[in-house]
Structure formats: structure tokens, C-alpha cells
Short mmCIF file of C-alpha atoms in Angstrom, two decimals:
data_model
loop_
_atom_site.label_atom_id
_atom_site.label_comp_id
_atom_site.label_asym_id
_atom_site.label_seq_id
_atom_site.Cartn_x
_atom_site.Cartn_y
_atom_site.Cartn_z
CA MET A 1 -4.20 -20.41 0.78
CA SER A 2 -4.66 -22.76 -2.08
CA ARG A 3 -2.39 -25.76 -2.57
CA ARG A 4 -0.37 -25.29 -6.45
CA PRO A 5 -0.86 -28.76 -8.67
CA VAL A 6 1.15 -30.97 -9.58
CA PRO A 7 2.39 -29.59 -13.59
CA PHE A 8 0.60 -32.31 -16.18
CA ALA A 9 4.02 -33.29 -16.91
CA TRP A 10 5.21 -34.35 -13.69
CA GLN A 11 1.70 -36.59 -12.80
CA VAL A 12 2.71 -38.17 -16.61
CA MET A 13 6.26 -39.07 -15.45
CA GLY A 14 5.11 -39.90 -11.75
CA LEU A 15 2.47 -42.42 -13.86
CA GLN A 16 4.87 -44.32 -15.79
CA VAL A 17 7.67 -43.97 -13.31
CA GLY A 18 5.13 -45.34 -11.06
CA LEU A 19 3.83 -48.51 -13.86
CA LEU A 20 7.60 -49.07 -14.16
CA VAL A 21 8.08 -50.38 -10.65
CA VAL A 22 4.72 -52.30 -10.22
CA VAL A 23 5.61 -53.88 -12.84
CA PHE A 24 9.27 -54.41 -12.67
CA GLY A 25 8.07 -55.55 -9.20
CA MET A 26 4.86 -58.62 -10.35
CA GLY A 27 7.31 -59.38 -12.73
CA SER A 28 10.66 -59.95 -10.31
CA ALA A 29 8.59 -61.97 -7.39
CA LEU A 30 6.60 -64.12 -9.94
CA ILE A 31 10.07 -65.24 -11.76
CA GLY A 32 11.91 -65.82 -8.11
CA TRP A 33 7.77 -67.93 -7.35
CA LEU A 34 8.72 -69.27 -10.24
CA PHE A 35 13.13 -69.69 -10.01
CA ASN A 36 12.29 -71.24 -6.31
CA GLY A 37 9.79 -73.74 -6.67
CA GLU A 38 11.92 -74.53 -10.43
CA LEU A 39 14.89 -74.86 -8.10
CA THR A 40 13.19 -76.64 -5.03
CA ASP A 41 11.83 -79.73 -7.79
CA GLN A 42 16.17 -80.12 -9.65
CA TYR A 43 16.80 -80.13 -5.99
CA GLY A 44 14.22 -82.34 -5.17
CA SER A 45 15.79 -84.51 -8.20
CA ARG A 46 19.22 -84.42 -7.04
CA ALA A 47 18.38 -85.66 -4.11
CA LEU A 48 16.32 -88.42 -5.21
CA ALA A 49 19.83 -89.17 -7.79
CA VAL A 50 21.79 -89.52 -4.94
CA ALA A 51 19.34 -91.67 -3.30
CA HIS A 52 19.26 -93.75 -6.51
CA THR A 53 22.76 -94.47 -7.02
CA LEU A 54 22.81 -95.53 -2.53
CA ALA A 55 20.50 -97.67 -2.86
CA ALA A 56 22.67 -99.18 -5.62
CA ASP A 57 25.31 -100.23 -3.23
CA PRO A 58 25.24 -104.00 -2.59
CA VAL A 59 27.18 -103.55 0.85
CA ILE A 60 24.27 -100.66 1.72
CA VAL A 61 21.54 -103.27 0.63
CA ALA A 62 22.75 -105.93 3.08
CA ALA A 63 23.79 -104.14 5.67
CA ALA A 64 20.08 -102.47 5.78
CA ALA A 65 19.19 -105.95 5.71
CA THR A 66 20.74 -107.30 8.57
CA GLY A 67 20.05 -104.46 10.78
CA ASP A 68 24.36 -103.32 10.24
CA PRO A 69 25.58 -105.80 12.70
CA GLY A 70 28.92 -104.22 11.42
CA GLY A 71 28.03 -100.21 11.60
CA VAL A 72 29.39 -100.04 8.08
CA LEU A 73 26.00 -97.38 6.67
CA PRO A 74 26.76 -94.31 8.99
CA ALA A 75 30.40 -94.10 7.26
CA ARG A 76 28.79 -94.13 3.62
CA ALA A 77 25.97 -92.24 4.41
CA GLU A 78 28.43 -89.96 5.75
CA ALA A 79 30.55 -89.75 3.20
CA ALA A 80 27.64 -89.17 0.38
CA ARG A 81 26.29 -86.65 2.35
CA HIS A 82 29.57 -84.38 2.32
CA ALA A 83 30.51 -85.53 -1.73
CA SER A 84 27.47 -84.30 -2.32
CA ASP A 85 26.59 -81.29 -0.10
CA ALA A 86 23.25 -82.72 1.24
CA LEU A 87 22.36 -81.62 4.48
CA PHE A 88 21.91 -85.23 5.73
CA VAL A 89 21.62 -88.32 3.91
CA VAL A 90 19.60 -91.24 5.72
CA ILE A 91 19.05 -95.60 6.08
CA THR A 92 16.55 -96.69 7.13
CA ASP A 93 15.97 -100.80 7.86
CA ARG A 94 12.54 -102.14 6.68
CA HIS A 95 10.75 -100.49 9.45
CA GLY A 96 12.20 -96.79 9.36
CA ILE A 97 14.63 -97.53 12.69
CA ARG A 98 17.42 -95.40 11.43
CA LEU A 99 20.66 -96.30 10.51
CA ALA A 100 22.57 -93.79 9.71
CA HIS A 101 22.07 -90.18 10.54
CA PRO A 102 24.13 -87.30 10.42
CA ASP A 103 23.87 -87.10 14.11
CA PRO A 104 24.33 -90.42 15.80
CA ALA A 105 22.35 -89.35 18.71
CA ARG A 106 19.15 -90.32 16.80
CA LEU A 107 20.65 -93.66 15.27
CA HIS A 108 17.98 -95.86 16.29
CA GLU A 109 15.60 -94.10 16.31
CA PRO A 110 12.25 -94.33 13.92
CA VAL A 111 13.02 -91.27 11.12
CA SER A 112 10.76 -88.27 11.48
CA THR A 113 8.16 -88.13 8.50
CA ASP A 114 6.38 -91.14 6.75
CA PRO A 115 7.83 -93.30 5.26
CA SER A 116 5.14 -95.73 4.18
CA ALA A 117 5.30 -94.49 1.13
CA VAL A 118 8.31 -95.52 0.19
CA LEU A 119 8.82 -98.61 2.44
CA ALA A 120 5.73 -99.73 -0.13
CA GLY A 121 8.98 -99.80 -3.13
CA ARG A 122 7.55 -96.15 -4.47
CA ASP A 123 10.66 -93.00 -5.62
CA THR A 124 9.22 -89.37 -3.71
CA ILE A 125 10.10 -86.19 -3.47
CA SER A 126 9.41 -83.34 -1.22
CA VAL A 127 10.08 -80.52 0.55
CA GLU A 128 9.23 -81.36 4.84
CA GLN A 129 9.94 -80.43 8.16
CA GLY A 130 12.19 -82.56 9.60
CA THR A 131 14.88 -82.74 12.43
CA LEU A 132 17.01 -80.95 10.48
CA GLY A 133 15.13 -78.11 9.66
CA LEU A 134 13.21 -77.29 6.47
CA SER A 135 14.58 -79.66 2.88
CA ALA A 136 13.98 -80.65 -0.17
CA ARG A 137 14.10 -84.58 -0.23
CA GLY A 138 14.81 -87.63 -2.19
CA LYS A 139 13.22 -90.67 -0.85
CA THR A 140 13.77 -94.42 -2.42
CA PRO A 141 13.77 -98.01 -1.06
CA LEU A 142 16.41 -100.51 -0.70
CA ARG A 143 15.69 -103.88 -1.90
CA ALA A 144 17.13 -107.09 -1.24
CA ALA A 145 18.00 -109.55 -4.56
CA ASP A 146 14.75 -111.22 -4.84
CA GLY A 147 12.92 -107.30 -5.18
CA THR A 148 12.15 -107.44 -1.21
CA VAL A 149 12.46 -104.37 0.54
CA VAL A 150 14.74 -103.83 3.33
CA GLY A 151 14.75 -99.69 4.15
CA GLU A 152 15.14 -96.62 2.67
CA VAL A 153 17.65 -94.30 1.70
CA SER A 154 16.40 -90.31 2.08
CA VAL A 155 18.66 -87.86 0.93
CA GLY A 156 17.77 -83.71 1.18
CA PHE A 157 19.27 -80.46 0.99
CA ARG A 158 18.18 -77.93 2.30
CA VAL A 159 15.75 -74.84 1.59
CA ASP A 160 17.08 -72.38 2.41
CA LYS A 161 20.44 -72.66 0.56
CA ILE A 162 17.78 -72.86 -2.25
CA ARG A 163 16.90 -69.76 -1.24
CA GLY A 164 19.85 -68.14 -0.56
CA TYR A 165 20.81 -68.99 -4.57
CA VAL A 166 17.54 -67.49 -5.91
CA TRP A 167 17.73 -64.06 -3.54
CA GLN A 168 22.27 -64.15 -5.15
CA GLN A 169 19.62 -64.32 -9.01
CA LEU A 170 17.55 -61.47 -8.35
CA GLY A 171 19.54 -59.47 -6.49
CA VAL A 172 21.01 -59.55 -10.67
CA GLY A 173 18.35 -59.75 -11.97
CA GLY A 174 17.42 -56.46 -9.49
CA ILE A 175 20.39 -54.68 -10.82
CA VAL A 176 20.60 -54.92 -14.45
CA ALA A 177 15.99 -53.98 -13.11
CA GLY A 178 16.37 -50.97 -11.74
CA CYS A 179 19.11 -49.68 -14.61
CA ALA A 180 15.60 -51.00 -16.29
CA LEU A 181 14.48 -48.45 -14.30
CA LEU A 182 16.93 -45.53 -14.00
CA LEU A 183 16.30 -45.91 -18.12
CA GLY A 184 12.99 -46.08 -18.16
CA VAL A 185 12.62 -42.72 -15.21
CA ALA A 186 14.97 -40.73 -18.12
CA GLY A 187 12.40 -41.50 -20.92
CA SER A 188 9.53 -40.39 -18.25
CA ALA A 189 11.58 -37.04 -18.06
CA LEU A 190 12.53 -36.58 -21.56
CA LEU A 191 9.24 -37.26 -23.01
CA SER A 192 7.69 -35.12 -19.90
CA ARG A 193 9.76 -32.00 -21.15
CA ARG A 194 8.86 -32.83 -25.26
CA LEU A 195 5.13 -32.71 -23.99
CA LYS A 196 6.23 -29.10 -21.66
CA ARG A 197 7.76 -28.16 -25.00
CA LEU A 198 4.75 -28.98 -27.50
CA THR A 199 2.28 -27.35 -24.85
CA LEU A 200 4.38 -24.12 -24.44
CA GLY A 201 4.10 -25.08 -20.80
CA LEU A 202 0.28 -25.37 -20.45
CA GLU A 203 -1.77 -26.92 -18.29
CA PRO A 204 -3.96 -28.82 -20.15
CA ALA A 205 -6.72 -26.93 -18.52
CA GLU A 206 -4.83 -24.02 -19.32
CA LEU A 207 -5.48 -25.86 -22.58
CA ALA A 208 -8.67 -26.41 -22.78
CA GLU A 209 -9.66 -22.74 -21.76
CA LEU A 210 -7.99 -21.27 -24.72
CA VAL A 211 -9.39 -23.65 -26.64
CA ARG A 212 -13.25 -22.63 -25.72
CA GLU A 213 -12.20 -18.92 -25.88
CA ARG A 214 -10.51 -19.50 -29.41
CA GLU A 215 -13.37 -21.07 -30.75
CA ALA A 216 -15.23 -18.15 -28.54
CA VAL A 217 -13.45 -15.43 -30.01
CA LEU A 218 -13.28 -16.71 -33.91
CA ARG A 219 -17.13 -17.49 -33.90
CA GLY A 220 -17.85 -13.80 -32.48
CA ILE A 221 -15.29 -11.20 -34.27
CA SER A 222 -16.83 -10.00 -37.19
CA GLU A 223 -13.61 -10.18 -39.14
CA GLY A 224 -12.06 -13.12 -41.05
CA VAL A 225 -9.25 -14.68 -39.43
CA LEU A 226 -6.67 -16.87 -40.93
CA ALA A 227 -3.59 -17.75 -39.06
CA VAL A 228 -0.79 -19.55 -40.45
CA ASP A 229 2.35 -21.63 -38.81
CA ALA A 230 6.46 -21.69 -38.91
CA THR A 231 6.44 -23.63 -41.37
CA SER A 232 3.05 -21.58 -43.36
CA ARG A 233 0.52 -23.82 -43.49
CA VAL A 234 -3.07 -23.50 -42.90
CA THR A 235 -3.86 -23.69 -39.33
CA VAL A 236 -7.19 -21.97 -38.57
CA CYS A 237 -10.07 -20.46 -41.13
CA ASN A 238 -13.45 -19.10 -39.69
CA GLN A 239 -16.34 -19.18 -41.02
CA GLU A 240 -15.46 -14.95 -41.22
CA ALA A 241 -12.97 -15.68 -43.45
CA VAL A 242 -14.58 -18.34 -45.50
CA ARG A 243 -17.10 -16.04 -46.33
CA LEU A 244 -14.79 -13.35 -47.57
CA LEU A 245 -12.63 -15.37 -49.69
CA GLY A 246 -15.19 -18.14 -51.26
CA ALA A 247 -13.41 -21.59 -49.97
CA GLY A 248 -11.68 -22.06 -46.67
CA PRO A 249 -8.78 -23.95 -46.83
CA ALA A 250 -8.31 -26.95 -44.74
CA PRO A 251 -6.13 -26.94 -42.14
CA GLY A 252 -1.85 -28.20 -43.12
CA THR A 253 -2.60 -26.66 -46.81
CA PRO A 254 -0.09 -24.33 -47.48
CA VAL A 255 -0.42 -20.70 -48.51
CA THR A 256 0.66 -21.18 -52.32
CA ASP A 257 -1.95 -24.02 -53.11
CA ALA A 258 -5.11 -22.92 -50.47
CA GLY A 259 -6.51 -20.78 -53.52
CA LEU A 260 -5.65 -17.50 -51.91
CA PRO A 261 -5.73 -14.56 -54.03
CA PRO A 262 -1.86 -13.44 -55.33
CA GLY A 263 -1.63 -10.05 -52.52
CA LEU A 264 -2.80 -12.27 -49.74
CA VAL A 265 0.04 -15.14 -50.82
CA ALA A 266 2.25 -11.93 -51.16
CA VAL A 267 1.18 -10.72 -46.96
CA PHE A 268 2.21 -14.20 -45.88
CA GLU A 269 5.73 -13.84 -47.60
CA GLN A 270 6.69 -10.63 -46.93
CA ARG A 271 4.86 -11.48 -43.26
CA ALA A 272 3.84 -7.86 -42.18
CA ALA A 273 0.19 -5.67 -43.58
CA ASP A 274 -0.10 -2.92 -41.55
CA ASN A 275 -4.25 -2.11 -43.40
CA VAL A 276 -3.48 -3.27 -47.03
CA ILE A 277 -5.65 -3.13 -49.28
CA ILE A 278 -6.38 -6.23 -51.85
CA LEU A 279 -9.07 -7.47 -54.26
CA ALA A 280 -9.96 -10.75 -53.18
CA GLY A 281 -13.16 -11.35 -56.02
CA ASP A 282 -15.50 -8.95 -56.08
CA ARG A 283 -14.79 -7.84 -53.02
CA VAL A 284 -12.08 -5.07 -51.53
CA LEU A 285 -10.41 -6.46 -48.05
CA VAL A 286 -8.51 -4.49 -45.69
CA VAL A 287 -5.66 -6.99 -44.62
CA ASN A 288 -3.14 -6.76 -41.22
CA TYR A 289 -0.87 -9.58 -40.05
CA ARG A 290 0.68 -10.11 -37.01
CA GLN A 291 3.06 -12.95 -36.85
CA VAL A 292 2.59 -14.89 -32.79
CA ARG A 293 6.32 -15.00 -31.21
CA ARG A 294 6.31 -17.07 -27.30
CA GLY A 295 9.31 -17.55 -25.47
CA GLY A 296 11.78 -16.61 -28.41
CA ARG A 297 10.58 -19.23 -30.50
CA ASP A 298 8.16 -18.18 -34.00
CA LEU A 299 4.70 -20.09 -33.70
CA GLY A 300 4.10 -18.20 -37.05
CA GLY A 301 1.33 -15.50 -38.09
CA VAL A 302 -2.64 -14.31 -37.99
CA LEU A 303 -3.60 -12.62 -40.97
CA THR A 304 -7.37 -10.33 -39.89
CA LEU A 305 -8.93 -9.50 -43.14
CA ARG A 306 -11.94 -6.53 -42.90
CA ASP A 307 -14.94 -5.79 -45.72
CA ARG A 308 -14.51 -2.93 -47.29
CA THR A 309 -17.04 -3.24 -50.39
CA ASP A 310 -19.52 -1.55 -49.15
CA LEU A 311 -17.55 1.16 -48.27
CA GLU A 312 -15.48 1.93 -50.80
CA ASN A 313 -18.12 1.69 -53.19
CA VAL A 314 -19.96 5.28 -51.05
CA THR A 315 -16.22 5.79 -51.25
CA ARG A 316 -16.88 5.97 -55.22
CA GLU A 317 -20.70 7.73 -54.86
CA LEU A 318 -19.04 10.27 -52.55
CA ASP A 319 -16.22 10.32 -55.33
CA SER A 320 -19.37 11.90 -57.96
CA VAL A 321 -21.03 13.97 -55.69
CA ARG A 322 -17.45 15.87 -54.54
CA THR A 323 -16.83 15.68 -58.50
CA LEU A 324 -20.80 17.34 -59.10
CA SER A 325 -20.19 19.58 -56.37
CA ASN A 326 -16.61 20.89 -57.64
CA ALA A 327 -17.86 21.41 -60.94
CA LEU A 328 -20.83 23.81 -59.88
CA ARG A 329 -18.38 25.75 -57.55
CA ALA A 330 -16.78 25.62 -60.39
CA SER A 331 -19.24 27.16 -62.91
CA ARG A 332 -20.79 29.34 -60.06
CA HIS A 333 -19.41 32.72 -60.67
CA GLU A 334 -19.64 31.74 -64.82
CA PHE A 335 -23.08 32.08 -64.02
CA ALA A 336 -23.25 34.65 -62.03
CA ASN A 337 -21.64 37.10 -65.41
CA ARG A 338 -24.24 35.81 -67.18
CA LEU A 339 -26.59 35.64 -65.13
CA HIS A 340 -25.74 39.99 -65.13
CA VAL A 341 -25.33 40.31 -67.93
CA LEU A 342 -28.93 39.21 -69.24
CA ALA A 343 -30.22 40.85 -66.60
CA GLY A 344 -28.38 44.01 -67.72
CA LEU A 345 -29.76 43.51 -70.95
CA LEU A 346 -33.46 42.92 -70.15
CA GLN A 347 -34.09 46.21 -68.05
CA ASN A 348 -33.16 47.91 -71.03
CA GLY A 349 -35.36 46.93 -72.51
CA HIS A 350 -33.08 44.69 -76.01
CA ARG A 351 -35.52 41.02 -75.62
CA ASP A 352 -34.57 39.75 -78.61
CA GLU A 353 -30.82 40.43 -77.78
CA ALA A 354 -31.04 38.93 -73.95
CA LEU A 355 -33.33 35.73 -76.71
CA GLU A 356 -29.71 35.25 -78.46
CA TYR A 357 -27.26 35.51 -75.73
CA LEU A 358 -28.76 32.79 -73.76
CA HIS A 359 -28.56 30.52 -77.00
CA LEU A 360 -24.77 31.14 -77.57
CA VAL A 361 -24.48 30.38 -73.33
CA ALA A 362 -26.50 27.28 -73.86
CA GLY A 363 -24.72 26.81 -76.65
CA GLY A 364 -21.10 26.92 -75.56
CA ALA A 365 -21.66 24.96 -72.27
CA LEU A 366 -22.38 21.78 -74.14
CA ALA A 367 -19.65 22.28 -76.48
CA ALA A 368 -16.91 23.35 -74.03
CA ALA A 369 -16.44 19.41 -73.62
CA GLY A 370 -16.93 19.16 -77.23
CA PRO A 371 -19.69 16.82 -79.27
CA VAL A 372 -21.62 15.96 -76.12
CA GLY A 373 -25.22 16.31 -78.75
CA ALA A 374 -23.34 12.69 -79.50
CA VAL A 375 -24.02 11.30 -76.54
CA ASP A 376 -28.06 11.25 -75.90
CA ASP A 377 -27.62 9.91 -72.25
CA PRO A 378 -27.51 12.05 -69.41
CA TYR A 379 -25.61 10.42 -67.07
CA LEU A 380 -22.91 10.38 -69.24
CA GLN A 381 -23.58 14.62 -71.05
CA ALA A 382 -23.43 15.28 -66.76
CA PHE A 383 -20.30 13.08 -65.95
CA VAL A 384 -18.89 14.79 -68.84
CA ALA A 385 -19.90 17.83 -68.26
CA ALA A 386 -18.54 17.77 -64.08
CA LYS A 387 -15.51 16.62 -66.08
CA SER A 388 -14.14 19.29 -67.59
CA ALA A 389 -14.93 21.77 -64.82
CA GLU A 390 -12.76 19.72 -62.51
CA ALA A 391 -10.44 19.24 -65.07
CA ALA A 392 -10.24 23.93 -66.12
CA GLU A 393 -9.59 23.77 -62.12
CA LYS A 394 -6.65 21.20 -62.87
CA ASP A 395 -5.87 23.70 -65.06
CA VAL A 396 -5.95 19.65 -67.64
CA ARG A 397 -8.46 20.67 -71.15
CA LEU A 398 -10.50 17.63 -71.02
CA THR A 399 -12.35 16.85 -74.65
CA LEU A 400 -14.99 15.04 -76.06
CA SER A 401 -13.70 12.98 -79.63
CA ASP A 402 -15.03 14.08 -82.33
CA THR A 403 -15.77 9.88 -82.69
CA SER A 404 -17.77 9.59 -80.05
CA TRP A 405 -20.87 8.09 -80.37
CA VAL A 406 -23.66 7.09 -77.70
CA GLY A 407 -27.23 6.53 -79.53
CA THR A 408 -28.76 5.06 -76.25
CA ARG A 409 -29.29 5.18 -72.98
CA VAL A 410 -27.11 3.78 -70.15
CA THR A 411 -28.32 0.80 -68.45
CA ALA A 412 -25.81 -0.03 -65.87
CA PRO A 413 -25.13 3.44 -64.27
CA VAL A 414 -23.36 2.42 -61.30
CA GLU A 415 -20.47 0.53 -63.22
CA VAL A 416 -20.60 2.44 -65.93
CA THR A 417 -19.76 6.25 -64.38
CA THR A 418 -17.38 3.68 -61.97
CA VAL A 419 -14.93 2.56 -65.34
CA LEU A 420 -15.23 5.46 -66.78
CA GLY A 421 -14.58 7.15 -63.58
CA ILE A 422 -11.26 6.50 -62.38
CA LEU A 423 -10.39 5.96 -66.35
CA VAL A 424 -10.78 9.57 -66.39
CA ASP A 425 -9.47 10.68 -62.96
CA ASN A 426 -6.29 8.78 -63.30
CA ALA A 427 -6.30 10.19 -66.94
CA LEU A 428 -6.50 14.13 -65.26
CA ASP A 429 -3.71 12.96 -62.60
CA ALA A 430 -0.98 11.88 -64.63
CA ALA A 431 -1.55 14.98 -67.03
CA ARG A 432 -1.30 16.69 -64.50
CA ARG A 433 2.00 16.26 -63.50
CA GLY A 434 3.36 15.06 -66.95
CA ALA A 435 6.06 17.16 -69.23
CA SER A 436 3.91 18.67 -71.72
CA ARG A 437 1.97 21.71 -71.45
CA PRO A 438 -0.62 22.71 -72.82
CA ALA A 439 -2.09 18.64 -69.99
CA TRP A 440 -4.89 17.38 -71.57
CA VAL A 441 -7.23 14.31 -72.11
CA ASP A 442 -9.41 12.97 -74.75
CA LEU A 443 -12.43 10.98 -74.26
CA ALA A 444 -13.71 8.76 -76.65
CA LEU A 445 -17.95 6.90 -76.17
CA LEU A 446 -18.90 4.44 -78.83
CA SER A 447 -21.72 2.51 -78.62
CA ASP A 448 -22.21 -0.94 -80.43
CA ASP A 449 -25.10 -2.67 -79.99
CA ASP A 450 -25.89 -3.09 -76.25
CA ALA A 451 -22.17 -2.26 -75.93
CA LEU A 452 -20.59 0.43 -74.54
CA HIS A 453 -16.97 1.50 -75.64
CA ILE A 454 -13.99 3.72 -73.84
CA SER A 455 -11.61 4.93 -75.12
CA VAL A 456 -8.30 7.56 -72.93
CA VAL A 457 -5.92 8.98 -73.62
CA ASP A 458 -3.26 12.04 -71.99
CA SER A 459 -0.76 13.71 -72.35
CA GLY A 460 0.99 12.03 -69.23
CA ASP A 461 3.93 11.08 -69.25
CA GLY A 462 2.71 7.43 -70.04
CA VAL A 463 3.34 3.67 -67.94
CA ASP A 464 6.75 1.89 -67.60
CA PRO A 465 5.79 -1.37 -69.92
CA ALA A 466 7.72 -3.56 -68.35
CA LEU A 467 4.11 -2.73 -65.85
CA GLY A 468 1.94 -4.06 -67.93
CA GLU A 469 -0.45 -6.09 -66.88
CA GLN A 470 0.78 -5.54 -63.36
CA ILE A 471 -0.50 -1.53 -63.30
CA PHE A 472 -4.38 -4.01 -62.34
CA THR A 473 -3.22 -5.90 -59.36
CA ALA A 474 -4.74 -4.09 -55.95
CA GLY A 475 -2.00 -1.85 -54.49
CA VAL A 476 0.56 -1.25 -57.97
CA THR A 477 0.24 2.91 -59.12
CA THR A 478 2.53 5.12 -61.12
CA CYS A 479 2.76 7.76 -58.76
CA GLY A 480 4.38 6.82 -56.04
CA GLU A 481 1.74 7.49 -53.06
CA GLU A 482 0.96 5.22 -50.28
CA GLY A 483 -2.97 4.55 -50.40
CA ARG A 484 -2.63 4.05 -54.07
CA GLY A 485 -2.94 1.92 -56.98
CA LEU A 486 -7.04 0.05 -55.72
CA GLY A 487 -8.78 2.67 -58.88
CA LEU A 488 -7.69 0.25 -61.56
CA ALA A 489 -7.96 -2.95 -59.36
CA LEU A 490 -11.57 -1.02 -59.31
CA ALA A 491 -12.67 -0.78 -63.06
CA ARG A 492 -12.17 -3.77 -64.56
CA GLN A 493 -13.36 -5.79 -61.37
CA ALA A 494 -16.57 -3.48 -62.50
CA ALA A 495 -16.01 -4.16 -66.19
CA ARG A 496 -15.85 -7.88 -65.48
CA GLN A 497 -19.37 -8.15 -63.09
CA LEU A 498 -21.27 -6.62 -66.68
CA GLY A 499 -18.40 -9.52 -68.43
CA GLY A 500 -16.26 -6.83 -70.57
CA ASP A 501 -12.96 -6.01 -69.39
CA VAL A 502 -10.37 -3.25 -68.89
CA ALA A 503 -7.02 -2.78 -70.95
CA LEU A 504 -4.13 -1.10 -71.11
CA THR A 505 -3.92 -0.54 -74.80
CA ALA A 506 -1.06 0.72 -74.85
CA PRO A 507 1.55 2.39 -72.65
CA ALA A 508 2.37 5.35 -74.47
CA GLY A 509 3.38 7.23 -77.70
CA ASP A 510 4.79 9.83 -79.70
CA GLY A 511 2.79 12.79 -77.28
CA HIS A 512 0.22 11.27 -76.15
CA GLY A 513 1.03 8.88 -72.61
CA ALA A 514 -1.00 6.05 -71.96
CA VAL A 515 -3.78 5.10 -73.97
CA PHE A 516 -7.04 2.61 -71.62
CA GLU A 517 -9.65 1.09 -73.59
CA ALA A 518 -12.92 -0.47 -71.70
CA ARG A 519 -15.65 -2.59 -73.27
CA LEU A 520 -18.87 -3.29 -70.86
CA PRO A 521 -21.07 -5.28 -72.54
CA HIS A 522 -24.76 -4.84 -71.61
CA ALA A 523 -24.32 -1.65 -70.47
CA LEU A 524 -27.01 0.49 -73.04
CA VAL A 525 -30.22 0.09 -74.29
CA ALA A 526 -30.01 -2.11 -76.69
CA VAL A 527 -30.52 -0.21 -80.46
CA ALA A 528 -33.64 -2.93 -81.77
CA ALA A 529 -35.56 -1.87 -78.67
#
């Protein structure tokens, strides 16, 4: 069973505490060493000052010069030792023989340390081991009136006393350092707690693994991914999202300033989207949004983008095929009846009547929708015929306006049938749902050099004037059905690809519903050609 690794936050706190302990320990040792040396020097100077005071006493000088026959030096030395709290005060003659010593048994004995430097006339300060122990000493010569050295005075302070004072001061400093160490530990604990909160309790190895997995996922999936934090600032935008949106917002950019389509901005504001269709430039995108939470904390959200442009184009083509199929199905019975009449005429030998009947049938089929002869293009003729049959099935009359005239051929059939199909389909639905009866749709087609002008008006209830240009926004619909509201946006997009546009010229009018007009430049063969 493997040992569980120590959490990184605890490792950081342990390292910080260890560093604090080492720093405080080294600092305390350095301060103690310097303090001990400084105190030793001070006590040595103090001992020398006491020695100078005694050496200035003429009684002591005279007694030392004569060997102290009266025995006055021990008493004076003891008085000075008690007054200065020194370890010892020793007075010698010119030969280094003790004349005064705290221990009377050591009188008239040579001193334990070398007196030659002092007897040579120099002051000395040192730390030496003597008969009374290790001490900081100050020594000065005794000089007669003529300057002759007649002895020395040596004063010492116990080193143990100096070190005791040092340890006392270090103890006070240790208490302060301990308080500071506790504060440091508390700060380290708070820092570790914050680090754990910022990393969501994950270890560095787990974070590194998450980063690698995230990069693999973002680069490996075929969907665009756009993630934001809790303040709606972009945090992630993969390459697929850049391709679909045509631009990649930099991390940290607010979504309102990222140059995103209005539909995406609305999704981020609502923080909810489930297979919502949005237009981004010339692309149709399916958008989903999911909020991200961990431990009850809002971490933001992730928006995914799927390209539906090709699927939408295929859907439009299928709609066109379905329209033609419906038109053929609607005409099947009528054609069968007409063939039966024609077969009967031919069987009975009425050839002239059969020929006349054929001319009537051919003319009636084209005239059913209006002056189709004014439209030379076969795409438009087939479209009008198919939509007329589809309208008849919906109990709506589709007519081609008398003002229609297209004397040339279509050069952009996909864009033209897309715009025309969406406008006519919307008009048929509006007329069918409207209250006016009989329901009708009027279509006008007019060529202007290489431009095709389209006008569609229906008998429906019209469009709410408050919608205005919003009617061309993806997702906005007047029928109230879920999944609708994309047609007009696609129609305008197709028109603008040709340099034209689609507009709502009248929301409603007297006796009619909404009027939509489209202008499609470069959609026809130029007349001069």
C-alpha cells in the first residue's frame, strides 16, 4: 500500500516554517556571538578603568614600590573589588609577586599569567584563565613619580557572568523571536489555505495533468469552445472557435468587448442555451452553454459552437426538392384526368379537338399563377409553378403581379431561390394563419439590368411594428413556434453575399399584411450581354 504524498500546501507551509526557524536560529547565534564579544570588550575596558583608578592612588604606588611593609594593599584591593563587583583585584611589585589577592594564601606568589607586557609599561586587555577561573582582565602598570614601573594592577570580571547576561538577553530576544515565528507560521498557514482555495484543492501534479488534458481536448474536438469566468471574462478560446467566429478574443476580455455576435453575447448574459441557432457572419452555429460550479462556487461557464452551415444549406436544398415533389403530387391527379380526356378524344377520332385541348391545357397551367410569360428564366418559372401548387394545397392563392418582368436569365440560382423561397414560404404561412379570407400572396419580380428586385405581400395579420429590424435577428419569430426565426436572417445573409439586402418595407397595411422587398445585384445576366 503506497504512502499518500504530503499535500503541496503543507509542503509549502513546512518549507516556510523551516526557513523561518533557520533564519531565526542563525540570526540569534550571530547576535549572541557579536553581543558576547561586545560585552567582553566592554568588561575588559571596565576592568582597565578600575585598574587605572587604583594605579592613580599614591598610597598604592608607594606601598608597591616598598613591597608593602605595612600590609595596606590587600585591604584597599578588597575594597575596590567589592565596589566594582569584580572577580579579583591583584596588585604586584615590579617582579610580578602578588602583594594583594582575594585569596590571602596566594600572597607573595608570582602571578599565574605573564606580567612582562604590563611591567614593560603597557596597558593590556585580555580574556585569560587564572587561579580564579576564566575572566576578562584589564592590567595597567604602577608608576613612581619619576615614571619608573614599580608594579602592576590587574582587575578581572568573571566570563560566566558576562555569558549569563548574554543568555538573559538572548532569552528575551528568543521570546520576541518566538512570537514572530508564531506569526510567520500563522501567515504561512493562511497562505497555504489561500493557495489551496485558489487551486480548488488540487495538487501541482493534478493541475499539470488537467492542463495537458485540457489542451488535448480543446485541440482534439471538432467543436468550438469559448469559456468565461464568473465575471464573464474570456478564459479559453480554442482554434475551432476562432475559425467559426472569425476572430479570437484574448483571455481576460469581457464578452461585451470581445466583438462577438449579439446572439452569443445574449447567451452569456442569460447563462443558458440548449441547441440555440445563431448566425455568426456567413455561418449558422448551434450553441450550447453550461455553467461550471465546484463546491458551491461559481467558476463561470463553457459555451460550445457547432457549425451547421453545410447542414442548413442541405436542408434548404431538401426544402426545394420537397416543394417540387409536393407540386408534382398536387398535379398528378389533374394531369391524369387531362390524359384521360385526351385519350378519349383520340380514340373517337377527334384529332382537332384533342389538339385544341392540348393548347388550352398548356396555356392554363402557366396562366394559373399569373403572367409567367413575363419571366424568361426557367428557374423562376419552375419556382413559381411549384409554389403555386404548394399554396393551393394550403388553401392560399399565389399570384405573380402584373408588373413583373424578368427578361434575362438568373446567374445566381442558389442565392435567388434561397431569398425567394424564404420570403414566399413566410408569406404563405402568414396568409394561412391570418384571419382574412380568401388567403392570398402576391409576388412581384422585376429585373433592372443585372439586379433582381423581389416584392412579396400577403393577406396575413402583418408584423408587430415594435420588432422593426429585430425581425431579421436569428431566433426572432412571429409564429411563436420553437426552433423558428432563422429564415429571414438567412435570406438577408444570402442577399448581402450578392451585395444586396432584404428589408421590411411595411409591417402591415390596409387590406394586406407585411410587405418584404429584396434587391439582389449581379443575380441576372446583364441586359447588354
